[in-house]
């Protein structure tokens, strides 16, 4: 198979900074679309993967799965896209296409799903490399249409932060009057507030950061509860239909479970790993409350979200950075100092 050398930014080890490197991309095959990357969002998962927080990173790592770009070339079997189209790619670039999850538009739960980075490129027999790069080659099934009315940099985070919070909002049927809470105001959290608000829910933010209160209200929250304030936490019990917990590290989820109403669900989307402290079952059993998890969203659902954002004029709140600033951006992300998503202007990689 023919390959092409492409400029990228990544790391060769968990404890090394990200820096410029060259990677190989395949030349387009029949169903492939080659995309020149314009913008790439910076997800906390990029940082987890670059640093091997989850223990399954394969190096070199080129992160980035919130990609917006322009089609430059298509394979002869491509029907959905042509050169010049503005398109997007999220966290998935392949799956088996034949299991029940694939047939039901749940490619993210396919046992053979291929992540945009750190997955396995079956064409090249190499790890997949993400969007911190000049260009990417993706099967058209995993390429998305971008609404024409939205800012191209600010729409990028919808591809992961957006869909990861949209999918549980839709699965748990959030609508007018639903009582929704979001834990953590970062990339995922701020999209969760905007999307739940647009669906007509009453939205509460749980945050450790009192200085984010006004921002949360401006984003569409109706209330803010400071999670480190025991009195405030106790004042809200038996209330929420759905809580979306976006916190990236082990934390005590027990105080949140009691704030769920009967039949309510707390869905973990942030932290991957064993809970510490462990989960207490009493509030679950005494109120038929659930604790669940959710992973990104399928391709059809991601397109549904992009179209919804186009219709409701929803984009992410972003700070545009150069690729050369990525290590500093990661350091700020670790301090929860992101307002509320970094997006890399990929032009900077060409310089
Ligand atoms: P982010 O922008 O860094 O936001 C995380 C927020 O969580 C922070 O702003 C902070 O909000 C709160 N927080 C951070 N550390 C905390 C701690 N130790 N204890 C309590 N609260 C803490 O991160 P993100 O990009 O939104 O990603 C969040 C998590 O979701 C990451 O772990 C990422 O890997 C994961 N993720 C999962 C999926 C999925 O499919 N399930 C998809 C994408 C990302 P406050 O200051 O308001 O407290
Ligand atoms: Zn992500
Ligand atoms: Zn499958």
JSON list of N, CA and C and ligand atoms in Angstrom, two decimals, residues 43 45 65 160, ligand 2:
[
{"chain": "A", "resi": 43, "resn": "UNK", "atom": "N", "xyz": [-8.88, 17.57, 23.72]},
{"chain": "A", "resi": 43, "resn": "UNK", "atom": "CA", "xyz": [-9.72, 16.87, 24.70]},
{"chain": "A", "resi": 43, "resn": "UNK", "atom": "C", "xyz": [-8.84, 16.40, 25.85]},
{"chain": "A", "resi": 45, "resn": "UNK", "atom": "N", "xyz": [-8.94, 13.61, 27.03]},
{"chain": "A", "resi": 45, "resn": "UNK", "atom": "CA", "xyz": [-8.52, 12.25, 26.65]},
{"chain": "A", "resi": 45, "resn": "UNK", "atom": "C", "xyz": [-7.19, 12.29, 25.90]},
{"chain": "A", "resi": 65, "resn": "UNK", "atom": "N", "xyz": [-8.99, 14.22, 18.29]},
{"chain": "A", "resi": 65, "resn": "UNK", "atom": "CA", "xyz": [-10.15, 13.58, 17.69]},
{"chain": "A", "resi": 65, "resn": "UNK", "atom": "C", "xyz": [-11.35, 14.52, 17.63]},
{"chain": "A", "resi": 160, "resn": "UNK", "atom": "N", "xyz": [-16.23, 15.59, 19.95]},
{"chain": "A", "resi": 160, "resn": "UNK", "atom": "CA", "xyz": [-16.06, 14.68, 21.09]},
{"chain": "A", "resi": 160, "resn": "UNK", "atom": "C", "xyz": [-16.79, 15.23, 22.32]},
{"chain": "B", "resi": 2, "resn": "LIG", "atom": "ZN1", "xyz": [-12.29, 13.41, 23.46]}
]
